[in-house]
Tab-separated table of C-alpha atoms in Angstrom:
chain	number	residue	atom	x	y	z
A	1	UNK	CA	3.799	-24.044	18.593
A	2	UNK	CA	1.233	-26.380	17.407
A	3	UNK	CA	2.631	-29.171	15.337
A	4	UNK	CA	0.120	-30.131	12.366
A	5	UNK	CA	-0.097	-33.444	10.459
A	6	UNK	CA	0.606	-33.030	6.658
A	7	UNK	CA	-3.142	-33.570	6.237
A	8	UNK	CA	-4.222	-31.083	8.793
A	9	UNK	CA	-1.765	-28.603	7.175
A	10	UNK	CA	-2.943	-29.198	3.695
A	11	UNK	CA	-6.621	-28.861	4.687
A	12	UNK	CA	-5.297	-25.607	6.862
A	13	UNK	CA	-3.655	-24.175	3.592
A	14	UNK	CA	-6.935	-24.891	2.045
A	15	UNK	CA	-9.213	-22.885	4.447
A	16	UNK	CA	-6.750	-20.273	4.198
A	17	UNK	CA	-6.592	-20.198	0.750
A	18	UNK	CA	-10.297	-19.683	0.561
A	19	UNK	CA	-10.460	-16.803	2.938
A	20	UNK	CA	-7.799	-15.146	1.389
A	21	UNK	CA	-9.712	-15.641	-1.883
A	22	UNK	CA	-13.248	-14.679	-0.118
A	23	UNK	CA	-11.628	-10.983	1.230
A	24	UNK	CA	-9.965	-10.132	-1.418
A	25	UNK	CA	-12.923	-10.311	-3.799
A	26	UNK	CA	-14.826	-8.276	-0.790
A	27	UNK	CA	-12.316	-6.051	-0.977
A	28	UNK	CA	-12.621	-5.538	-4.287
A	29	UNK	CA	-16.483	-5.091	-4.424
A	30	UNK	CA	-16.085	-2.460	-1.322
A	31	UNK	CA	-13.435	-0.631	-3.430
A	32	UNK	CA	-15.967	-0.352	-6.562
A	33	UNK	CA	-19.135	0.138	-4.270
A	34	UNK	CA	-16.816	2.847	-2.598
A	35	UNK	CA	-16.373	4.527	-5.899
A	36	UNK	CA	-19.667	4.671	-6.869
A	37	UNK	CA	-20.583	5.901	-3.664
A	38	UNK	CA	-17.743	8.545	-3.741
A	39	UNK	CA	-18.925	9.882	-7.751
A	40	UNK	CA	-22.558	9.866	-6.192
A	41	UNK	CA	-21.834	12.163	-3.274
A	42	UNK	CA	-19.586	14.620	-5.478
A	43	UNK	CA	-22.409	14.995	-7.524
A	44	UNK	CA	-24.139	16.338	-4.934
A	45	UNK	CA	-26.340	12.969	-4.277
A	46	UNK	CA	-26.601	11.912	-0.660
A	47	UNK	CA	-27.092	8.445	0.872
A	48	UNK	CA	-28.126	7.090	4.014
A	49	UNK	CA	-29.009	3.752	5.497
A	50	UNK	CA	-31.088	3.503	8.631
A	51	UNK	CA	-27.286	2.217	10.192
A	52	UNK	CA	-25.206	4.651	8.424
A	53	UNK	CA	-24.853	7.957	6.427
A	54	UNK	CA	-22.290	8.074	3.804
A	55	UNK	CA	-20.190	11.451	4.231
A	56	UNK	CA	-17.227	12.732	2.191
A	57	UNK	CA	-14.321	13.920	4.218
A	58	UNK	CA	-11.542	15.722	3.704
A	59	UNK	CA	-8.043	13.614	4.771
A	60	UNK	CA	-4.901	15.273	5.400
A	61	UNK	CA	-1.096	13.627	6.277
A	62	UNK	CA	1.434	15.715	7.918
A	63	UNK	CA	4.576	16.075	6.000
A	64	UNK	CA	7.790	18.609	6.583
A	65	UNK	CA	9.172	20.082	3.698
A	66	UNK	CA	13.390	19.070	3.108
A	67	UNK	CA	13.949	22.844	2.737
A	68	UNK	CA	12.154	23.985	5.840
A	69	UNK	CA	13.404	20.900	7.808
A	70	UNK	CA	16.962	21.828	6.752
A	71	UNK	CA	17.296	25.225	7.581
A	72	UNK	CA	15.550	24.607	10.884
A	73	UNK	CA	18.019	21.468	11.440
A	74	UNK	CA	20.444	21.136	9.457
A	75	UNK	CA	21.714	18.921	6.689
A	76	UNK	CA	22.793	16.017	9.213
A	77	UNK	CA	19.434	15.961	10.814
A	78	UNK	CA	17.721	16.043	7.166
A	79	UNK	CA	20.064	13.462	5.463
A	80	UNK	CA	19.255	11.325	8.589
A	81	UNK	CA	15.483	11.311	8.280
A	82	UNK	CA	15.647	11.657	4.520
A	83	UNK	CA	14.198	8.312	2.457
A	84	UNK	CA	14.265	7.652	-1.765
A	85	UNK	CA	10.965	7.129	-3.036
A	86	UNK	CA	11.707	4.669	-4.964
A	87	UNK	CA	8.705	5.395	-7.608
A	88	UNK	CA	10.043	8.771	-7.947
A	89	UNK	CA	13.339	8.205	-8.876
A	90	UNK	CA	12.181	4.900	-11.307
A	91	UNK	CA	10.010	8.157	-12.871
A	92	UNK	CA	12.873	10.110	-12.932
A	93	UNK	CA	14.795	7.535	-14.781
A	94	UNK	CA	11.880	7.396	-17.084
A	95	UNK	CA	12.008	11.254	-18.142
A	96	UNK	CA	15.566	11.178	-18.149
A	97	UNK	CA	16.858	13.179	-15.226
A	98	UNK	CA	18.839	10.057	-13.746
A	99	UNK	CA	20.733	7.717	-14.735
A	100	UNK	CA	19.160	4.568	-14.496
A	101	UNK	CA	22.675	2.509	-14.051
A	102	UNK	CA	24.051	4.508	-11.421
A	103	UNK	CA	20.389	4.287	-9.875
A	104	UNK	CA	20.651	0.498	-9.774
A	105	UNK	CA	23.767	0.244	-8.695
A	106	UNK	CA	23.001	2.238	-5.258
A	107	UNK	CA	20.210	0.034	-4.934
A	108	UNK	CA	20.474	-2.327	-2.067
A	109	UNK	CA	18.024	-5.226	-1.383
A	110	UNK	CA	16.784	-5.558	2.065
A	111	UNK	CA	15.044	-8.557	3.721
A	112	UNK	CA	12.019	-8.318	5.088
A	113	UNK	CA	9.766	-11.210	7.111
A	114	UNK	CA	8.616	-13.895	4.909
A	115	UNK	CA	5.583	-13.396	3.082
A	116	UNK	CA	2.783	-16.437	2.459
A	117	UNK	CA	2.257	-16.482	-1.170
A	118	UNK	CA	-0.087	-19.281	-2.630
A	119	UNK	CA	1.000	-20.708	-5.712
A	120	UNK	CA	-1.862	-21.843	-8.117
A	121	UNK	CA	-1.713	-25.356	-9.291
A	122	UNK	CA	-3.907	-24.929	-12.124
């Protein structure tokens, strides 16, 4: 591991600062430019570059119903695979169809690898 000065590290935290400050604003601009794009094509519009031609595409993710998955394996298999969306339950909680107490107390807090967070100074 490379072992930097304090000034090398502070000018290191300072480059990375700025990149991390440069993408996200791209990735902000790409997200509203994607939008637009998006609204455009929907609307029948189409666009093309002499590089690229913008396309809308259908995505799709695989998922496997509980029901099906438990009848075809069983409830050991399905409680094994099974994982709390946490967003839906917190939703849940919201419309009343949990109890938010007894939610937070099964709640367990699990530690993950550190994350870099930059702190503003001003």
């Amino acid at each position: 591991m490379t072992q930097l000065t304090p000034h090398e590290l502070n000018d290191v935290l300072d480059r990375y600062a700025m990149v991390r400050d440069t993408i996200q604003g791209l990735e902000s601009e790409r997200d509203e430019l994607g939008k637009l794009i998006k609204d455009a094509l929907q609307q029948g519009q189409t666009a093309q570059t002499p590089l690229y031609r913008a396309e809308l595409r259908g995505s799709r993710s695989l998922e496997y119903p509980a029901d099906r998955f438990r009848e075809a394996f069983g409830d050991a298999a399905t409680l094994e695979v099974a994982s709390i969306d946490r967003k839906k339950a917190d939703a849940l909680v919201k419309v009343g169809d949990l109890d938010g107490e007894v939610l937070s107390n099964l709640a367990i807090t699990k530690e993950r690898s550190p994350s870099l967070v930059l702190v503003p100074l001003t």
